C-alpha positions as a LaTeX table, in Angstrom:
\begin{tabular}{lrrr}
\hline
Residue & $x$ (\AA) & $y$ (\AA) & $z$ (\AA) \\
\hline
Met1 & $-0.08$ & $-0.06$ & 0.00 \\
Gln2 & 2.95 & 2.38 & 0.77 \\
Val3 & 4.27 & 1.75 & $-2.66$ \\
Leu4 & 0.95 & 2.44 & $-4.40$ \\
Lys5 & 0.65 & 5.73 & $-2.66$ \\
Arg6 & 3.76 & 7.10 & $-4.49$ \\
Pro7 & 3.05 & 9.19 & $-7.74$ \\
Gln8 & 3.31 & 7.04 & $-10.88$ \\
Met9 & 4.04 & 3.82 & $-9.02$ \\
Pro10 & 0.63 & 2.29 & $-9.48$ \\
Thr11 & 1.12 & 2.78 & $-13.30$ \\
Leu12 & 4.50 & 1.14 & $-13.16$ \\
Ile13 & 3.17 & $-1.76$ & $-11.01$ \\
Ala14 & 0.39 & $-2.44$ & $-13.51$ \\
Ile15 & 2.90 & $-2.41$ & $-16.40$ \\
Ser16 & 5.05 & $-4.84$ & $-14.54$ \\
Leu17 & 2.09 & $-7.26$ & $-13.92$ \\
Leu18 & 0.61 & $-6.96$ & $-17.26$ \\
Thr19 & 4.13 & $-7.50$ & $-19.07$ \\
Val20 & 5.28 & $-10.46$ & $-16.74$ \\
Thr21 & 1.71 & $-12.19$ & $-17.15$ \\
Gly22 & 1.95 & $-11.75$ & $-20.94$ \\
Phe23 & 5.57 & $-13.08$ & $-21.06$ \\
Gly24 & 4.58 & $-15.85$ & $-18.83$ \\
Met25 & 1.97 & $-16.88$ & $-21.53$ \\
Phe26 & 4.82 & $-17.08$ & $-23.90$ \\
Glu27 & 6.88 & $-19.11$ & $-21.73$ \\
Gly28 & 4.05 & $-21.58$ & $-20.63$ \\
Ser29 & 2.84 & $-22.14$ & $-24.26$ \\
Phe30 & 5.95 & $-21.67$ & $-26.38$ \\
Ser31 & 7.00 & $-25.49$ & $-26.20$ \\
Leu32 & 3.38 & $-26.65$ & $-26.95$ \\
Met33 & 3.17 & $-24.36$ & $-29.90$ \\
Ala34 & 6.61 & $-25.42$ & $-31.22$ \\
Asn35 & 5.75 & $-29.04$ & $-30.86$ \\
Glu36 & 2.34 & $-28.62$ & $-32.65$ \\
Arg37 & 3.77 & $-26.42$ & $-35.50$ \\
Phe38 & 7.12 & $-28.09$ & $-36.10$ \\
Gly39 & 7.38 & $-31.34$ & $-34.00$ \\
Phe40 & 10.03 & $-29.87$ & $-31.73$ \\
Gly41 & 10.73 & $-31.93$ & $-28.66$ \\
Gln42 & 12.43 & $-31.31$ & $-25.30$ \\
Arg43 & 15.80 & $-30.89$ & $-26.82$ \\
Glu44 & 14.94 & $-28.28$ & $-29.35$ \\
Val45 & 12.69 & $-26.30$ & $-27.05$ \\
Gly46 & 15.31 & $-26.44$ & $-24.32$ \\
Ser47 & 17.92 & $-25.13$ & $-26.81$ \\
Leu48 & 15.63 & $-22.21$ & $-27.87$ \\
Phe49 & 14.96 & $-21.30$ & $-24.20$ \\
Gly50 & 18.71 & $-21.55$ & $-23.70$ \\
Val51 & 19.11 & $-18.95$ & $-26.52$ \\
Val52 & 16.38 & $-16.49$ & $-25.03$ \\
Gly53 & 18.20 & $-16.74$ & $-21.63$ \\
Leu54 & 21.53 & $-16.06$ & $-23.40$ \\
Leu55 & 20.01 & $-12.98$ & $-25.21$ \\
Ile56 & 18.56 & $-11.56$ & $-22.09$ \\
Ala57 & 21.86 & $-12.03$ & $-20.18$ \\
Ile58 & 23.78 & $-10.33$ & $-23.13$ \\
Tyr59 & 21.45 & $-7.46$ & $-22.92$ \\
Gln60 & 21.21 & $-7.07$ & $-19.22$ \\
Gly61 & 24.95 & $-7.70$ & $-18.77$ \\
Ala62 & 26.60 & $-5.88$ & $-21.62$ \\
Met63 & 24.11 & $-3.83$ & $-23.68$ \\
Val64 & 21.92 & $-2.15$ & $-21.06$ \\
Arg65 & 24.70 & 0.28 & $-20.00$ \\
Ile66 & 25.29 & 1.41 & $-23.65$ \\
Val67 & 21.70 & 1.69 & $-24.54$ \\
Ser68 & 20.58 & 3.40 & $-21.40$ \\
Ala69 & 23.23 & 6.01 & $-21.87$ \\
Leu70 & 21.47 & 6.95 & $-25.16$ \\
Ile71 & 17.87 & 6.47 & $-24.41$ \\
Ser72 & 15.85 & 7.40 & $-21.32$ \\
Glu73 & 14.28 & 4.49 & $-19.04$ \\
Gln74 & 10.76 & 5.53 & $-20.03$ \\
Lys75 & 11.41 & 5.24 & $-23.81$ \\
Leu76 & 13.41 & 1.92 & $-23.23$ \\
Leu77 & 10.23 & 0.57 & $-21.43$ \\
Val78 & 8.05 & 1.51 & $-24.58$ \\
Leu79 & 10.65 & 0.10 & $-26.90$ \\
Gly80 & 10.83 & $-3.11$ & $-24.99$ \\
Leu81 & 7.15 & $-3.51$ & $-24.84$ \\
Thr82 & 6.92 & $-2.84$ & $-28.74$ \\
Phe83 & 9.59 & $-5.61$ & $-29.19$ \\
Leu84 & 7.44 & $-8.03$ & $-27.23$ \\
Ile85 & 4.33 & $-7.25$ & $-29.37$ \\
Ile86 & 6.08 & $-7.79$ & $-32.48$ \\
Ala87 & 7.59 & $-11.11$ & $-31.27$ \\
Phe88 & 4.31 & $-12.49$ & $-30.00$ \\
Ile89 & 2.43 & $-11.44$ & $-33.21$ \\
Cys90 & 4.98 & $-13.17$ & $-35.43$ \\
Leu91 & 6.07 & $-16.35$ & $-33.47$ \\
Pro92 & 2.83 & $-18.30$ & $-33.90$ \\
Val93 & 2.77 & $-17.56$ & $-37.72$ \\
Ala94 & 6.45 & $-17.33$ & $-38.75$ \\
Pro95 & 7.65 & $-20.13$ & $-40.93$ \\
Leu96 & 10.52 & $-22.33$ & $-39.81$ \\
Tyr97 & 13.54 & $-21.59$ & $-39.90$ \\
Trp98 & 15.16 & $-18.12$ & $-39.71$ \\
Pro99 & 12.00 & $-16.20$ & $-39.72$ \\
Phe100 & 10.90 & $-18.07$ & $-36.63$ \\
Tyr101 & 14.34 & $-17.93$ & $-35.04$ \\
Leu102 & 14.56 & $-14.15$ & $-35.59$ \\
Cys103 & 11.47 & $-13.55$ & $-33.75$ \\
Ile104 & 13.11 & $-14.96$ & $-30.53$ \\
Ile105 & 15.43 & $-11.88$ & $-30.54$ \\
Pro106 & 12.85 & $-9.23$ & $-30.02$ \\
Ala107 & 11.18 & $-11.49$ & $-27.38$ \\
Ala108 & 14.29 & $-11.91$ & $-25.37$ \\
Trp109 & 15.46 & $-8.21$ & $-25.79$ \\
Gly110 & 11.91 & $-6.82$ & $-25.04$ \\
Ser111 & 11.86 & $-8.75$ & $-21.84$ \\
Gly112 & 15.22 & $-7.59$ & $-21.01$ \\
Met113 & 14.46 & $-3.92$ & $-21.71$ \\
Asn114 & 11.25 & $-4.07$ & $-19.79$ \\
Asn115 & 12.53 & $-5.55$ & $-16.77$ \\
Thr116 & 15.72 & $-3.27$ & $-16.31$ \\
Ser117 & 13.80 & $-0.07$ & $-17.06$ \\
Thr118 & 10.98 & $-0.96$ & $-14.88$ \\
Phe119 & 13.26 & $-1.39$ & $-11.79$ \\
Ala120 & 15.27 & 1.70 & $-12.89$ \\
Leu121 & 12.24 & 3.84 & $-13.05$ \\
Ala122 & 10.91 & 2.47 & $-9.80$ \\
Ser123 & 14.27 & 3.11 & $-8.00$ \\
Lys124 & 14.14 & 6.77 & $-9.22$ \\
Leu125 & 10.63 & 7.22 & $-7.95$ \\
Thr126 & 11.47 & 5.95 & $-4.59$ \\
Pro127 & 13.68 & 7.18 & $-1.81$ \\
Pro128 & 16.66 & 4.91 & $-0.80$ \\
Glu129 & 15.12 & 4.05 & 2.69 \\
Asp130 & 12.12 & 2.71 & 1.07 \\
Gln131 & 13.55 & 0.79 & $-1.83$ \\
Gly132 & 13.63 & $-2.54$ & $-0.13$ \\
Ser133 & 9.93 & $-2.65$ & 0.32 \\
Leu134 & 9.68 & $-1.27$ & $-3.24$ \\
Phe135 & 11.61 & $-4.17$ & $-4.78$ \\
Gly136 & 9.60 & $-6.54$ & $-2.53$ \\
Ala137 & 6.49 & $-5.40$ & $-3.95$ \\
Leu138 & 7.67 & $-5.37$ & $-7.56$ \\
Gly139 & 8.99 & $-8.93$ & $-7.03$ \\
Ala140 & 5.55 & $-9.97$ & $-5.47$ \\
Val141 & 3.64 & $-8.47$ & $-8.55$ \\
Gln142 & 6.09 & $-10.33$ & $-11.06$ \\
Ser143 & 5.72 & $-13.60$ & $-9.12$ \\
Leu144 & 2.02 & $-13.33$ & $-9.46$ \\
Gly145 & 2.42 & $-12.68$ & $-13.13$ \\
Arg146 & 4.54 & $-15.65$ & $-13.53$ \\
Ile147 & 1.78 & $-17.71$ & $-12.03$ \\
Leu148 & $-1.08$ & $-16.21$ & $-13.88$ \\
Gly149 & 0.74 & $-16.16$ & $-17.17$ \\
Pro150 & 1.53 & $-19.91$ & $-17.93$ \\
Ala151 & $-2.06$ & $-20.81$ & $-16.28$ \\
Ile152 & $-3.88$ & $-18.61$ & $-18.65$ \\
Gly153 & $-1.53$ & $-19.60$ & $-21.63$ \\
Thr154 & $-1.95$ & $-23.24$ & $-21.23$ \\
Leu155 & $-5.69$ & $-23.02$ & $-20.70$ \\
Ala156 & $-6.17$ & $-20.92$ & $-23.75$ \\
Phe157 & $-4.01$ & $-23.39$ & $-25.79$ \\
Ala158 & $-6.14$ & $-26.18$ & $-24.59$ \\
Gln159 & $-9.31$ & $-24.54$ & $-25.33$ \\
Tyr160 & $-8.57$ & $-22.58$ & $-28.65$ \\
Gly161 & $-5.19$ & $-23.85$ & $-30.03$ \\
Tyr162 & $-1.56$ & $-22.68$ & $-30.23$ \\
Arg163 & $-2.35$ & $-19.15$ & $-31.48$ \\
Met164 & $-4.65$ & $-18.01$ & $-28.73$ \\
Pro165 & $-2.05$ & $-17.61$ & $-25.85$ \\
Phe166 & $-0.02$ & $-15.42$ & $-28.15$ \\
His167 & $-3.17$ & $-13.25$ & $-29.04$ \\
Ile168 & $-4.08$ & $-12.88$ & $-25.32$ \\
Ala169 & $-0.43$ & $-11.99$ & $-24.55$ \\
Val170 & $-0.40$ & $-9.25$ & $-27.14$ \\
Gly171 & $-3.50$ & $-7.72$ & $-25.56$ \\
Phe172 & $-1.77$ & $-7.82$ & $-22.11$ \\
Ile173 & 1.31 & $-5.98$ & $-23.62$ \\
Val174 & $-0.77$ & $-3.54$ & $-25.53$ \\
Leu175 & $-2.35$ & $-2.50$ & $-22.23$ \\
Ala176 & 1.08 & $-2.25$ & $-20.73$ \\
Leu177 & 2.34 & $-0.26$ & $-23.70$ \\
Ala178 & $-0.70$ & 2.16 & $-23.42$ \\
Ala179 & 0.15 & 2.64 & $-19.63$ \\
Ala180 & 3.90 & 3.12 & $-20.50$ \\
Leu181 & 3.12 & 5.85 & $-23.05$ \\
Phe182 & 0.99 & 7.48 & $-20.36$ \\
Leu183 & 3.92 & 7.30 & $-18.01$ \\
Leu184 & 6.19 & 8.81 & $-20.70$ \\
Ser185 & 3.68 & 11.71 & $-21.45$ \\
Asp186 & 3.52 & 12.37 & $-17.85$ \\
Ser187 & 7.15 & 12.46 & $-17.39$ \\
Leu188 & 7.60 & 14.87 & $-20.39$ \\
Asn189 & 4.95 & 17.09 & $-18.92$ \\
Asp190 & 6.76 & 17.25 & $-15.44$ \\
Ser191 & 10.01 & 17.88 & $-17.37$ \\
Asn192 & 8.45 & 20.71 & $-19.23$ \\
Lys193 & 7.06 & 22.33 & $-16.24$ \\
Ser194 & 10.38 & 22.23 & $-14.33$ \\
Gln195 & 12.03 & 23.81 & $-17.22$ \\
His196 & 9.37 & 26.74 & $-17.35$ \\
Gln197 & 9.75 & 27.24 & $-13.57$ \\
\hline
\end{tabular}
């Protein structure tokens, strides 16, 4: 409740929940989709998830400092969500091989951009003495998303086929993107006010 009382934090919490839930749908239904479309087994899917993890690690470990020096956290958040939307639209329809594999790059980097920019923005909006409770709240929200995402995704797959989890995930990420654009416009308005003062 203390976190939600801070300006802009409810929007950031909502973005985090929507995005992690959407990404959880991808994680929960990706192997089912790959198996149904291409006959991929545990080895192929495990290798692809390994590539996703490696790409996220490359972004968060090496690229994030370079990219964040050029682009603000708010714009990175918007860019990361846009990458996720592109990936989730393309993955269930892209043909094997290279078009399908290329779709994994925006999925991984979109997740990395979203995660790092969310925590960076939350840190800037919270004084140092309250950051422990802030990161605890964000972690709890993301844990909830990791429970809801795979549950919704696998249920949608069972009921409506392999494309539906990705369609629903896109809906969640579009809502998160709308909230991120609102956050960006709010931040720009605050910046313009401070300049005029």
